[in-house]
Tab-separated table of C-alpha atoms in Angstrom:
chain	number	residue	atom	x	y	z
W	1	UNK	CA	-84.032	-41.987	29.407
W	2	UNK	CA	-81.605	-41.522	26.572
W	3	UNK	CA	-82.771	-40.073	23.295
W	4	UNK	CA	-81.017	-41.160	20.150
W	5	UNK	CA	-82.216	-41.697	16.624
W	6	UNK	CA	-80.172	-44.907	16.433
W	7	UNK	CA	-81.154	-46.655	19.700
W	8	UNK	CA	-84.391	-45.295	21.144
W	9	UNK	CA	-86.819	-47.997	20.003
W	10	UNK	CA	-84.454	-50.884	19.299
W	11	UNK	CA	-85.092	-52.826	22.531
W	12	UNK	CA	-87.525	-52.509	25.433
W	13	UNK	CA	-86.677	-50.725	28.661
W	14	UNK	CA	-88.330	-51.876	31.867
W	15	UNK	CA	-88.356	-49.088	34.456
W	16	UNK	CA	-89.136	-50.064	38.033
W	17	UNK	CA	-89.365	-47.209	40.516
W	18	UNK	CA	-89.515	-47.342	44.300
W	19	UNK	CA	-89.198	-44.931	47.191
W	20	UNK	CA	-85.955	-44.444	49.121
W	21	UNK	CA	-84.269	-41.623	51.014
W	22	UNK	CA	-81.542	-41.170	48.395
W	23	UNK	CA	-81.392	-41.584	44.631
W	24	UNK	CA	-79.850	-44.732	43.212
W	25	UNK	CA	-80.315	-46.912	40.166
W	26	UNK	CA	-79.187	-50.253	38.811
W	27	UNK	CA	-79.080	-51.113	35.099
W	28	UNK	CA	-78.847	-54.655	33.782
W	29	UNK	CA	-79.579	-56.620	30.613
W	30	UNK	CA	-82.058	-59.504	30.626
W	31	UNK	CA	-81.683	-61.712	27.558
W	32	UNK	CA	-84.850	-63.128	25.996
W	33	UNK	CA	-82.960	-64.565	23.021
W	34	UNK	CA	-79.496	-65.432	24.341
W	35	UNK	CA	-76.973	-64.765	21.560
W	36	UNK	CA	-74.290	-67.264	20.651
W	37	UNK	CA	-70.666	-66.564	21.390
W	38	UNK	CA	-68.537	-65.334	24.221
W	39	UNK	CA	-68.550	-62.067	26.088
W	40	UNK	CA	-72.305	-61.456	26.015
W	41	UNK	CA	-72.479	-60.343	29.639
W	42	UNK	CA	-73.259	-56.731	30.415
W	43	UNK	CA	-72.085	-56.223	34.001
W	44	UNK	CA	-74.718	-54.642	36.252
W	45	UNK	CA	-74.045	-50.918	36.503
W	46	UNK	CA	-75.055	-48.819	39.482
W	47	UNK	CA	-75.360	-45.082	39.936
W	48	UNK	CA	-75.890	-42.963	42.999
W	49	UNK	CA	-76.451	-39.309	43.695
W	50	UNK	CA	-72.812	-38.461	42.974
W	51	UNK	CA	-72.922	-39.809	39.403
W	52	UNK	CA	-76.663	-39.554	38.690
W	53	UNK	CA	-76.085	-37.823	35.356
W	54	UNK	CA	-74.403	-41.005	34.068
W	55	UNK	CA	-77.694	-42.949	34.024
W	56	UNK	CA	-78.690	-42.070	30.445
W	57	UNK	CA	-75.271	-43.062	29.116
W	58	UNK	CA	-75.407	-46.376	30.966
W	59	UNK	CA	-78.871	-47.151	29.573
W	60	UNK	CA	-77.664	-46.269	26.056
W	61	UNK	CA	-74.600	-48.509	26.553
W	62	UNK	CA	-76.849	-51.413	27.586
W	63	UNK	CA	-79.035	-50.865	24.499
W	64	UNK	CA	-75.988	-50.722	22.225
W	65	UNK	CA	-74.627	-53.916	23.830
W	66	UNK	CA	-77.889	-55.765	23.138
W	67	UNK	CA	-78.007	-54.638	19.502
W	68	UNK	CA	-74.343	-55.469	18.917
W	69	UNK	CA	-74.410	-58.896	20.573
W	70	UNK	CA	-77.808	-59.954	19.201
W	71	UNK	CA	-76.933	-58.955	15.644
W	72	UNK	CA	-80.474	-57.649	15.169
W	73	UNK	CA	-81.900	-54.280	14.270
W	74	UNK	CA	-84.652	-54.677	16.888
W	75	UNK	CA	-84.317	-57.038	19.859
W	76	UNK	CA	-86.692	-58.551	22.415
W	77	UNK	CA	-83.978	-58.423	25.071
W	78	UNK	CA	-84.657	-55.991	27.903
W	79	UNK	CA	-82.722	-53.199	29.576
W	80	UNK	CA	-83.918	-53.284	33.200
W	81	UNK	CA	-83.621	-50.073	35.185
W	82	UNK	CA	-84.380	-50.291	38.894
W	83	UNK	CA	-84.564	-46.748	40.216
W	84	UNK	CA	-84.993	-45.566	43.811
W	85	UNK	CA	-85.411	-42.104	45.257
W	86	UNK	CA	-87.486	-39.691	47.259
W	87	UNK	CA	-90.748	-38.322	45.884
């Protein structure tokens, strides 16, 4: 998970882990309080073994998107991370 003094506790992160032969993850935003305006979508981002190191940056980008679009310092909206991999 990303560590940043400006984003770490601003919105919840739901981490769901399951077993698979290879590592992969999907990051999406689930709005609890849908903000007004256009362009609120955060396209689902996926990572695999080849770009696994990108996961923290993608989570941070989702958090920043929520904070920017919601206009709040702390939001109820959720960054969902579905992660798969071997034990």
